[in-house]
Amino acid sequence: MATIAPRSGTAFLLKKGQRLKVIDPKGEQVADLVAYNADDTGEVISSGRSLDYASKLFLTTGDPIYSNRSNVMLRIAEDTVGRHDFLLTPCSKDTFRIIYGDEHPHQGCFGNLAEALAPFGICPDQIPVAFNCFMNVVIDPSGGLKVEPPLSKAGDHIVFEAEMDLFIGLTACSALQSNNYSFKPIDFEIFSRS
């Protein structure tokens, strides 16, 4: 098991058939996840295709996550929370400047992902909408979006199974509102299906 420190990120290779368990060790902490085909990083997870093909906004156990080329990259094998976001982009310096009015903004998940993915040859412009593990975005009848505290409790987790060799970027989210105004770590584990 590995730990991602609060407001930071990492990247690694996840081989086809391996499973990635993302754990919220303390509760109410979001983890942004992005995935790229390790053989061709032009192929990346797609929120639009995944939600379109599932015909729903909230993906959970059994649901596939598709690429921009309509290939399944990951499947959700297990999910103890059932509420995640696949609409909102990774937080960034601009997020903190525009939404929070920060004069000296943190680089956010976007900056953390860019830094972690650079050794794999992935540039900032290749970072898509992330699968935001544990993020609780509520949509009102008029279409308004509101970020509520995550429903995850200490020890809750989501498990993804890789359908191809992937480069994964993963963060412990840096946005106050997303994490109920407290920054915490994220744990993760890579293992083979038993």
XYZ file of N, CA, C and O in Angstrom:
776
model
N 0.845 -1.185 0.000
C 0.000 0.000 0.000
C 0.888 1.245 0.000
O 1.931 1.267 0.631
N 0.442 2.272 -0.742
C 1.171 3.534 -0.809
C 0.223 4.667 -0.405
O -0.999 4.523 -0.489
N 0.804 5.767 0.031
C 0.026 6.923 0.465
C 0.396 8.143 -0.360
O 1.583 8.401 -0.601
N -0.620 8.870 -0.806
C -0.431 10.162 -1.478
C -0.674 11.236 -0.425
O -1.755 11.296 0.186
N 0.318 12.064 -0.193
C 0.202 13.122 0.815
C -0.884 14.120 0.414
O -1.189 14.275 -0.776
N -1.485 14.807 1.383
C -2.492 15.822 1.047
C -1.974 16.824 0.013
O -0.811 17.203 0.036
N -2.856 17.184 -0.915
C -2.584 18.190 -1.955
C -1.387 17.814 -2.832
O -0.602 18.669 -3.234
N -1.248 16.522 -3.144
C -0.170 16.089 -4.032
C -0.690 14.992 -4.953
O -1.868 14.645 -4.909
N 0.190 14.461 -5.807
C -0.229 13.442 -6.755
C 0.915 12.535 -7.138
O 2.081 12.788 -6.807
N 0.569 11.471 -7.864
C 1.570 10.505 -8.320
C 1.102 9.915 -9.642
O -0.039 10.132 -10.060
N 1.981 9.178 -10.298
C 1.635 8.468 -11.537
C 2.404 7.166 -11.584
O 3.502 7.058 -11.022
N 1.815 6.156 -12.263
C 2.421 4.826 -12.282
C 1.804 4.008 -13.403
O 0.770 4.376 -13.983
N 2.444 2.880 -13.693
C 1.946 1.934 -14.698
C 1.009 0.938 -14.026
O 1.334 0.380 -12.979
N -0.149 0.728 -14.627
C -1.096 -0.299 -14.194
C -1.268 -1.250 -15.373
O -1.749 -0.846 -16.435
N -0.856 -2.495 -15.203
C -0.883 -3.455 -16.313
C -2.261 -4.071 -16.493
O -3.035 -4.187 -15.531
N -2.556 -4.481 -17.716
C -3.827 -5.130 -18.027
C -4.070 -6.284 -17.053
O -3.190 -7.114 -16.823
N -5.270 -6.317 -16.485
C -5.632 -7.363 -15.539
C -5.341 -7.020 -14.099
O -5.889 -7.646 -13.186
N -4.473 -6.031 -13.861
C -4.211 -5.608 -12.490
C -5.371 -4.766 -11.971
O -6.119 -4.156 -12.739
N -5.480 -4.732 -10.657
C -6.509 -3.928 -10.017
C -5.861 -2.801 -9.209
O -4.785 -2.978 -8.634
N -6.546 -1.678 -9.195
C -6.125 -0.508 -8.431
C -7.209 -0.208 -7.403
O -8.358 0.064 -7.764
N -6.835 -0.274 -6.143
C -7.753 0.058 -5.056
C -7.403 1.443 -4.529
O -6.278 1.674 -4.068
N -8.350 2.373 -4.635
C -8.170 3.735 -4.137
C -8.954 3.830 -2.836
O -10.161 3.577 -2.808
N -8.264 4.189 -1.768
C -8.837 4.160 -0.425
C -8.838 5.559 0.181
O -7.850 6.293 0.084
N -9.954 5.903 0.806
C -10.061 7.153 1.561
C -9.824 6.811 3.036
O -10.744 6.381 3.724
N -8.602 6.968 3.543
C -8.283 6.455 4.885
C -8.936 7.227 6.027
O -9.177 6.671 7.092
N -9.224 8.502 5.813
C -9.774 9.316 6.900
C -11.205 9.765 6.652
O -11.872 10.251 7.561
N -11.699 9.605 5.422
C -13.056 10.017 5.074
C -13.112 11.414 4.491
O -12.296 12.277 4.816
N -14.084 11.606 3.580
C -14.363 12.908 2.965
C -13.159 13.505 2.231
O -12.895 14.700 2.324
N -12.428 12.662 1.484
C -11.297 13.143 0.687
C -11.421 12.634 -0.737
O -11.583 11.437 -0.973
N -11.342 13.545 -1.694
C -11.450 13.227 -3.117
C -10.089 12.833 -3.674
O -9.049 13.332 -3.235
N -10.108 11.931 -4.672
C -8.905 11.540 -5.415
C -9.215 11.650 -6.909
O -10.102 10.959 -7.402
N -8.506 12.512 -7.620
C -8.675 12.635 -9.073
C -7.874 11.543 -9.767
O -6.686 11.366 -9.480
N -8.517 10.835 -10.700
C -7.860 9.749 -11.424
C -7.965 9.994 -12.927
O -9.050 10.267 -13.437
N -6.828 9.890 -13.611
C -6.797 9.919 -15.075
C -6.043 8.687 -15.561
O -5.221 8.127 -14.827
N -6.336 8.248 -16.782
C -5.696 7.046 -17.327
C -5.399 7.238 -18.803
O -6.199 7.838 -19.536
N -4.252 6.701 -19.243
C -3.791 6.790 -20.624
C -3.367 5.406 -21.088
O -2.775 4.637 -20.315
N -3.630 5.093 -22.342
C -3.109 3.879 -22.954
C -1.576 3.960 -22.919
O -0.990 4.893 -23.476
N -0.941 3.009 -22.261
C 0.521 3.059 -22.113
C 1.247 2.906 -23.442
O 2.400 3.320 -23.570
N 0.579 2.338 -24.453
C 1.209 2.167 -25.767
C 0.956 3.349 -26.696
O 1.604 3.457 -27.737
N 0.003 4.201 -26.337
C -0.340 5.368 -27.159
C -1.074 6.359 -26.275
O -2.288 6.259 -26.081
N -0.342 7.329 -25.736
C -0.925 8.230 -24.750
C -1.908 9.239 -25.354
O -2.499 10.038 -24.623
N -2.133 9.165 -26.654
C -3.211 9.949 -27.257
C -4.576 9.387 -26.902
O -5.596 10.046 -27.083
N -4.588 8.148 -26.392
C -5.836 7.529 -25.951
C -5.958 7.706 -24.449
O -5.092 7.273 -23.688
N -7.046 8.339 -24.014
C -7.201 8.770 -22.633
C -8.652 8.577 -22.188
O -9.562 8.497 -23.028
N -8.868 8.466 -20.877
C -10.252 8.299 -20.400
C -11.126 9.454 -20.875
O -10.681 10.588 -21.001
N -12.378 9.123 -21.110
C -13.339 10.111 -21.626
C -14.592 10.119 -20.766
O -15.339 9.139 -20.743
N -14.813 11.222 -20.104
C -16.047 11.419 -19.356
C -17.247 11.357 -20.300
O -18.215 10.640 -20.045
N -17.178 12.093 -21.386
C -18.305 12.166 -22.321
C -18.730 10.813 -22.848
O -19.926 10.476 -22.836
N -17.782 10.010 -23.304
C -18.135 8.698 -23.851
C -18.608 7.748 -22.749
O -19.565 7.005 -22.923
N -17.943 7.779 -21.591
C -18.316 6.866 -20.501
C -19.733 7.143 -20.005
O -20.536 6.213 -19.827
N -20.065 8.409 -19.797
C -21.403 8.752 -19.305
C -22.455 8.531 -20.384
O -23.570 8.071 -20.101
N -22.101 8.831 -21.621
C -23.027 8.635 -22.743
C -23.397 7.158 -22.873
O -24.577 6.792 -22.922
N -22.389 6.291 -22.896
C -22.642 4.863 -23.107
C -23.355 4.228 -21.905
O -24.109 3.264 -22.060
N -23.118 4.758 -20.690
C -23.779 4.227 -19.496
C -25.187 4.795 -19.318
O -25.986 4.248 -18.569
N -25.466 5.909 -19.997
C -26.757 6.610 -19.871
C -27.054 7.002 -18.426
O -28.198 6.944 -17.977
N -26.005 7.390 -17.713
C -26.183 7.881 -16.345
C -24.990 8.733 -15.944
O -23.918 8.656 -16.565
N -25.180 9.532 -14.891
C -24.135 10.449 -14.447
C -23.201 9.850 -13.408
O -22.075 10.301 -13.250
N -23.674 8.863 -12.658
C -22.887 8.347 -11.543
C -22.527 6.887 -11.785
O -23.391 6.017 -11.787
N -21.237 6.650 -12.027
C -20.745 5.311 -12.324
C -20.359 4.594 -11.027
O -19.863 5.215 -10.082
N -20.573 3.273 -11.002
C -20.272 2.484 -9.814
C -19.965 1.044 -10.229
O -19.690 0.785 -11.408
N -20.019 0.110 -9.292
C -19.628 -1.283 -9.520
C -20.217 -1.848 -10.814
O -21.417 -1.744 -11.055
N -19.321 -2.427 -11.634
C -19.730 -3.039 -12.892
C -19.631 -2.125 -14.095
O -19.639 -2.599 -15.237
N -19.535 -0.820 -13.868
C -19.512 0.120 -14.994
C -18.126 0.225 -15.615
O -17.119 0.270 -14.896
N -18.060 0.288 -16.954
C -16.787 0.513 -17.640
C -16.478 2.001 -17.763
O -17.393 2.839 -17.764
N -15.206 2.303 -17.860
C -14.751 3.658 -18.176
C -14.080 3.587 -19.543
O -13.118 2.840 -19.733
N -14.645 4.332 -20.488
C -14.207 4.300 -21.872
C -13.161 5.368 -22.165
O -13.057 6.381 -21.468
N -12.428 5.132 -23.248
C -11.467 6.107 -23.749
C -12.125 7.021 -24.785
O -13.258 6.791 -25.209
N -11.371 8.005 -25.197
C -11.812 8.898 -26.278
C -11.949 8.148 -27.603
O -12.534 8.668 -28.548
N -11.458 6.903 -27.670
C -11.590 6.077 -28.870
C -12.610 4.948 -28.674
O -12.637 3.991 -29.445
N -13.418 5.078 -27.639
C -14.509 4.134 -27.339
C -14.037 2.729 -26.978
O -14.773 1.763 -27.137
N -12.821 2.621 -26.458
C -12.327 1.361 -25.912
C -12.459 1.394 -24.394
O -12.253 2.443 -23.770
N -12.776 0.253 -23.796
C -12.849 0.189 -22.338
C -11.422 0.186 -21.780
O -10.606 -0.659 -22.140
N -11.136 1.136 -20.909
C -9.819 1.242 -20.275
C -9.828 0.608 -18.890
O -8.873 -0.070 -18.501
N -10.892 0.856 -18.145
C -11.022 0.385 -16.769
C -12.446 -0.089 -16.532
O -13.379 0.377 -17.204
N -12.613 -0.996 -15.588
C -13.943 -1.361 -15.087
C -13.946 -1.170 -13.579
O -12.953 -1.472 -12.918
N -15.060 -0.677 -13.068
C -15.187 -0.544 -11.619
C -15.591 -1.914 -11.076
O -16.678 -2.401 -11.347
N -14.675 -2.534 -10.340
C -14.888 -3.892 -9.841
C -15.551 -3.909 -8.471
O -16.218 -4.884 -8.114
N -15.359 -2.850 -7.714
C -15.902 -2.789 -6.352
C -16.007 -1.323 -5.951
O -15.168 -0.516 -6.335
N -17.029 -1.008 -5.170
C -17.262 0.389 -4.806
C -18.084 0.421 -3.522
O -19.237 0.009 -3.517
N -17.499 0.924 -2.444
C -18.225 0.977 -1.175
C -18.935 2.300 -0.954
O -19.620 2.464 0.066
N -18.800 3.236 -1.879
C -19.412 4.562 -1.713
C -20.574 4.775 -2.682
O -21.654 5.195 -2.290
N -20.334 4.511 -3.975
C -21.399 4.637 -4.967
C -21.642 6.043 -5.474
O -22.528 6.259 -6.300
N -20.867 7.003 -5.028
C -21.047 8.374 -5.511
C -19.693 8.993 -5.810
O -18.883 9.212 -4.919
N -19.467 9.238 -7.103
C -18.227 9.831 -7.586
C -18.598 10.815 -8.676
O -19.710 10.788 -9.207
N -17.670 11.679 -9.053
C -17.948 12.685 -10.081
C -17.119 12.425 -11.328
O -15.941 12.090 -11.228
N -17.751 12.595 -12.497
C -17.018 12.480 -13.762
C -17.402 13.661 -14.670
O -17.388 13.549 -15.885
N -17.746 14.802 -14.031
C -18.122 16.000 -14.774
C -17.091 17.119 -14.664
O -16.840 17.829 -15.639
N -16.527 17.309 -13.476
C -15.706 18.486 -13.213
C -14.231 18.221 -13.473
O -13.704 17.155 -13.164
N -13.581 19.222 -14.013
C -12.176 19.148 -14.380
C -11.277 19.208 -13.145
O -11.703 19.716 -12.102
N -10.050 18.696 -13.214
C -9.155 18.805 -12.056
C -8.964 20.266 -11.637
O -8.809 21.155 -12.482
N -8.969 20.496 -10.331
C -8.737 21.863 -9.835
C -7.338 22.313 -10.242
O -6.424 21.498 -10.416
N -7.181 23.623 -10.410
C -5.927 24.176 -10.915
C -5.689 25.558 -10.302
O -6.527 26.077 -9.560
N -4.558 26.153 -10.647
C -4.305 27.536 -10.226
C -5.455 28.433 -10.655
O -5.886 29.317 -9.910
N -5.963 28.200 -11.865
C -7.067 29.025 -12.360
C -8.347 28.786 -11.565
O -9.119 29.713 -11.318
N -8.583 27.532 -11.157
C -9.746 27.232 -10.303
C -9.685 28.075 -9.037
O -10.674 28.720 -8.654
N -8.535 28.065 -8.382
C -8.405 28.788 -7.122
C -8.473 30.302 -7.331
O -9.016 31.017 -6.490
N -7.976 30.775 -8.471
C -8.031 32.208 -8.778
C -9.463 32.641 -9.096
O -9.965 33.630 -8.557
N -10.156 31.865 -9.945
C -11.482 32.260 -10.432
C -12.578 31.978 -9.400
O -13.448 32.819 -9.159
N -12.561 30.799 -8.785
C -13.642 30.420 -7.865
C -13.391 30.926 -6.448
O -14.303 31.427 -5.790
N -12.148 30.798 -5.978
C -11.848 31.127 -4.585
C -11.219 32.511 -4.398
O -11.114 32.992 -3.270
N -10.762 33.144 -5.498
C -10.151 34.462 -5.394
C -8.766 34.461 -4.771
O -8.314 35.474 -4.243
N -8.064 33.331 -4.836
C -6.723 33.249 -4.245
C -5.731 34.081 -5.038
O -5.643 33.970 -6.266
N -4.945 34.879 -4.328
C -3.921 35.686 -4.986
C -2.665 34.879 -5.286
O -1.939 35.174 -6.233
N -2.393 33.876 -4.472
C -1.221 33.012 -4.658
C -1.706 31.566 -4.644
O -1.510 30.835 -3.666
N -2.329 31.140 -5.738
C -3.012 29.842 -5.747
C -2.071 28.645 -5.764
O -0.957 28.698 -6.290
N -2.558 27.557 -5.171
C -1.895 26.253 -5.226
C -2.013 25.725 -6.656
O -2.960 26.070 -7.371
N -1.095 24.871 -7.087
C -1.156 24.339 -8.452
C -2.297 23.352 -8.656
O -2.654 23.023 -9.783
N -2.889 22.870 -7.557
C -4.067 22.026 -7.639
C -3.780 20.653 -8.233
O -2.643 20.277 -8.515
N -4.860 19.892 -8.409
C -4.732 18.552 -8.971
C -4.173 18.592 -10.388
O -3.406 17.721 -10.784
N -4.565 19.614 -11.152
C -4.062 19.724 -12.520
C -2.543 19.831 -12.522
O -1.855 19.093 -13.242
N -2.000 20.725 -11.709
C -0.549 20.885 -11.625
C 0.132 19.642 -11.079
O 1.207 19.254 -11.556
N -0.503 19.009 -10.084
C 0.071 17.781 -9.521
C 0.082 16.650 -10.544
O 1.052 15.891 -10.636
N -1.001 16.534 -11.322
C -1.048 15.518 -12.378
C -0.014 15.805 -13.461
O 0.681 14.906 -13.934
N 0.082 17.063 -13.875
C 1.049 17.437 -14.919
C 2.469 17.081 -14.494
O 3.254 16.520 -15.277
N 2.789 17.367 -13.259
C 4.119 17.081 -12.723
C 4.373 15.567 -12.673
O 5.442 15.081 -13.068
N 3.391 14.816 -12.189
C 3.564 13.371 -12.026
C 3.592 12.630 -13.356
O 4.279 11.613 -13.496
N 2.844 13.131 -14.344
C 2.735 12.443 -15.637
C 3.837 12.829 -16.630
O 4.043 12.127 -17.615
N 4.549 13.921 -16.362
C 5.588 14.390 -17.282
C 6.621 13.316 -17.612
O 7.010 13.164 -18.784
N 7.100 12.510 -16.642
C 8.077 11.474 -16.979
C 7.557 10.416 -17.956
O 8.340 9.695 -18.563
N 6.234 10.326 -18.117
C 5.635 9.388 -19.073
C 5.389 10.048 -20.433
O 4.767 9.454 -21.310
N 5.888 11.274 -20.594
C 5.745 11.974 -21.869
C 4.380 12.614 -22.074
O 4.029 12.960 -23.207
N 3.629 12.778 -21.006
C 2.290 13.355 -21.095
C 2.362 14.823 -20.712
O 2.888 15.176 -19.643
N 1.858 15.692 -21.592
C 1.932 17.132 -21.360
C 0.613 17.645 -20.766
O -0.422 16.969 -20.840
N 0.622 18.841 -20.172
C -0.583 19.374 -19.526
C -1.819 19.402 -20.414
O -2.929 19.141 -19.940
N -1.652 19.701 -21.702
C -2.806 19.768 -22.598
C -3.460 18.410 -22.828
O -4.554 18.327 -23.378
N -2.824 17.330 -22.390
C -3.389 15.985 -22.536
C -4.184 15.544 -21.306
O -4.698 14.436 -21.285
N -4.281 16.410 -20.297
C -4.999 16.035 -19.075
C -6.492 16.288 -19.272
O -6.910 17.420 -19.493
N -7.307 15.223 -19.197
C -8.746 15.347 -19.453
C -9.529 15.618 -18.170
O -8.943 15.786 -17.092
N -10.841 15.612 -18.277
C -11.695 15.561 -17.097
C -11.349 14.271 -16.353
O -11.290 13.201 -16.955
N -11.090 14.389 -15.070
C -10.707 13.220 -14.264
C -11.939 12.488 -13.744
O -13.022 13.082 -13.620
N -11.747 11.209 -13.429
C -12.750 10.489 -12.641
C -12.436 10.850 -11.197
O -11.399 10.460 -10.660
N -13.312 11.618 -10.588
C -13.079 12.156 -9.250
C -13.653 11.211 -8.199
O -14.829 11.304 -7.820
N -12.815 10.291 -7.749
C -13.238 9.301 -6.758
C -13.723 10.009 -5.498
O -13.036 10.893 -4.974
N -14.893 9.622 -5.040
C -15.511 10.084 -3.795
C -16.079 11.507 -3.863
O -16.686 11.956 -2.897
N -15.915 12.205 -4.978
C -16.431 13.579 -5.063
C -17.950 13.551 -5.210
O -18.498 12.783 -5.992
N -18.616 14.422 -4.459
C -20.074 14.444 -4.389
C -20.609 15.730 -5.014
O -20.695 16.763 -4.352
N -20.936 15.652 -6.296
C -21.492 16.800 -7.013
C -23.003 16.589 -7.151
O -23.441 15.586 -7.697
N -23.747 17.542 -6.651
C -25.208 17.479 -6.675
C -25.713 18.391 -7.794
O -25.243 19.522 -7.949
N -26.659 17.875 -8.570
C -27.228 18.631 -9.695
C -28.675 18.953 -9.359
O -29.476 18.047 -9.121
N -29.019 20.242 -9.334
C -30.393 20.606 -9.000
C -31.266 20.576 -10.260
O -30.749 20.444 -11.381
N -32.593 20.664 -10.112
C -33.498 20.536 -11.258
C -33.250 21.557 -12.368
O -33.561 21.302 -13.531
N -32.676 22.711 -12.025
C -32.406 23.725 -13.052
C -31.074 23.498 -13.755
O -30.706 24.230 -14.673
N -30.325 22.468 -13.308
C -29.025 22.173 -13.914
C -27.851 22.748 -13.153
O -26.705 22.571 -13.566
N -28.106 23.443 -12.055
C -27.023 23.994 -11.248
C -26.210 22.896 -10.576
O -26.745 21.849 -10.212
N -24.910 23.147 -10.425
C -24.004 22.195 -9.797
C -23.590 22.708 -8.425
O -23.263 23.886 -8.265
N -23.576 21.815 -7.448
C -23.107 22.170 -6.114
C -22.215 21.050 -5.610
O -22.580 19.878 -5.683
N -21.041 21.417 -5.105
C -20.118 20.430 -4.548
C -20.423 20.275 -3.060
O -20.276 21.220 -2.281
N -20.857 19.076 -2.691
C -21.169 18.746 -1.303
C -20.043 17.893 -0.722
O -19.221 17.356 -1.464
N -19.982 17.742 0.605
C -18.944 16.884 1.185
C -19.042 15.462 0.645
O -20.147 14.953 0.405
N -17.914 14.799 0.431
C -17.945 13.404 -0.014
C -18.746 12.535 0.950
O -18.791 12.799 2.155
N -19.356 11.479 0.406
C -20.099 10.531 1.230
C -19.178 9.465 1.819
O -19.608 8.665 2.647
N -17.923 9.457 1.404
C -16.977 8.430 1.859
C -16.626 8.616 3.325
O -16.409 9.727 3.807
N -16.576 7.474 4.007
C -16.150 7.414 5.406
C -14.746 6.800 5.448
O -14.279 6.223 4.469
N -14.098 6.899 6.578
C -12.752 6.342 6.731
C -12.732 4.868 6.327
O -13.540 4.079 6.813
N -11.845 4.529 5.397
C -11.689 3.153 4.944
C -12.495 2.798 3.712
O -12.298 1.723 3.139
N -13.392 3.677 3.282
C -14.136 3.409 2.046
C -13.182 3.358 0.858
O -12.110 3.971 0.871
N -13.596 2.617 -0.181
C -12.693 2.436 -1.319
C -13.460 2.185 -2.610
O -14.655 1.898 -2.602
N -12.727 2.306 -3.711
C -13.203 1.928 -5.031
C -12.078 1.153 -5.705
O -10.897 1.504 -5.549
N -12.432 0.080 -6.420
C -11.441 -0.774 -7.083
C -11.696 -0.739 -8.589
O -12.820 -0.966 -9.044
N -10.638 -0.465 -9.346
C -10.687 -0.455 -10.807
C -9.865 -1.625 -11.332
O -8.790 -1.915 -10.799
N -10.339 -2.255 -12.407
C -9.542 -3.275 -13.086
C -9.151 -2.763 -14.462
O -10.003 -2.275 -15.222
N -7.864 -2.873 -14.790
C -7.342 -2.379 -16.063
C -7.682 -3.334 -17.195
O -7.446 -4.535 -17.096
N -8.209 -2.785 -18.285
C -8.524 -3.564 -19.484
C -7.426 -3.448 -20.545
O -7.505 -4.074 -21.596
N -6.416 -2.644 -20.256
C -5.232 -2.507 -21.113
C -4.121 -1.966 -20.223
O -4.377 -1.554 -19.094
N -2.880 -1.994 -20.716
C -1.792 -1.381 -19.965
C -2.013 0.126 -19.927
O -2.242 0.755 -20.976
N -1.937 0.700 -18.727
C -2.294 2.105 -18.543
C -1.244 2.855 -17.739
O -0.632 2.290 -16.824
N -1.086 4.138 -18.078
C -0.431 5.067 -17.165
C -1.549 5.738 -16.383
O -2.490 6.275 -16.977
N -1.457 5.683 -15.067
C -2.463 6.257 -14.186
C -1.884 7.475 -13.488
O -0.760 7.434 -12.980
N -2.651 8.551 -13.448
C -2.348 9.702 -12.605
C -3.382 9.732 -11.496
O -4.575 9.534 -11.744
N -2.937 9.965 -10.250
C -3.839 9.917 -9.103
C -3.421 10.972 -8.087
O -2.235 11.147 -7.821
N -4.415 11.677 -7.534
C -4.112 12.744 -6.583
C -4.880 12.570 -5.277
O -5.856 11.839 -5.206
N -4.429 13.317 -4.279
C -5.231 13.636 -3.102
C -5.648 15.087 -3.336
O -4.818 15.994 -3.305
N -6.916 15.292 -3.621
C -7.407 16.563 -4.164
C -7.075 17.768 -3.284
O -7.067 17.680 -2.060
N -6.852 18.887 -3.963
C -6.378 20.112 -3.327
C -7.449 21.175 -3.132
O -7.144 22.271 -2.659
N -8.704 20.899 -3.518
C -9.758 21.912 -3.436
C -10.506 21.796 -2.106
O -11.032 20.742 -1.764
N -10.565 22.891 -1.367
C -11.197 22.894 -0.053
C -12.632 22.384 -0.095
O -13.023 21.507 0.668
N -13.439 22.956 -0.992
C -14.860 22.631 -1.033
C -15.095 21.145 -1.313
O -15.999 20.531 -0.752
N -14.264 20.562 -2.171
C -14.438 19.157 -2.551
C -14.237 18.204 -1.384
O -14.778 17.099 -1.370
N -13.436 18.613 -0.397
C -13.004 17.731 0.695
C -13.557 18.163 2.050
O -12.972 17.852 3.082
N -14.680 18.882 2.034
C -15.305 19.387 3.265
C -14.316 20.203 4.096
O -14.272 20.121 5.318
N -13.489 21.004 3.374
C -12.614 22.012 3.974
C -11.528 21.426 4.878
O -11.123 22.044 5.866
N -11.037 20.239 4.506
C -9.938 19.623 5.241
C -9.142 18.750 4.276
O -9.712 17.898 3.612
N -7.833 18.974 4.185
C -6.996 18.215 3.260
C -6.444 16.968 3.951
O -5.860 17.056 5.023
N -6.631 15.823 3.304
C -6.241 14.549 3.884
C -5.516 13.703 2.834
O -5.582 13.998 1.646
N -4.859 12.626 3.237
C -4.162 11.768 2.268
C -5.132 10.819 1.550
O -6.295 10.685 1.927
N -4.618 10.172 0.534
C -5.299 9.074 -0.173
C -4.336 7.890 -0.188
O -3.141 8.057 -0.462
N -4.847 6.705 0.095
C -4.051 5.489 -0.018
C -4.429 4.759 -1.296
O -5.557 4.886 -1.790
N -3.499 3.989 -1.841
C -3.809 3.147 -2.993
C -2.972 1.886 -2.972
O -1.903 1.839 -2.368
N -3.509 0.876 -3.646
C -2.858 -0.432 -3.683
C -3.069 -1.034 -5.065
O -4.167 -0.943 -5.624
N -2.025 -1.645 -5.608
C -2.110 -2.352 -6.894
C -1.974 -3.841 -6.598
O -1.074 -4.256 -5.866
N -2.881 -4.637 -7.152
C -2.831 -6.078 -6.898
C -3.437 -6.814 -8.080
O -4.077 -6.213 -8.954
N -3.229 -8.102 -8.125
C -3.794 -8.946 -9.172
C -5.084 -9.592 -8.672
O -5.192 -9.889 -7.475
N -6.021 -9.779 -9.572
C -7.288 -10.416 -9.199
C -7.014 -11.823 -8.720
O -6.273 -12.566 -9.344
N -7.630 -12.221 -7.607
C -7.389 -13.561 -7.053
C -8.278 -14.588 -7.730
O -9.279 -14.286 -8.304
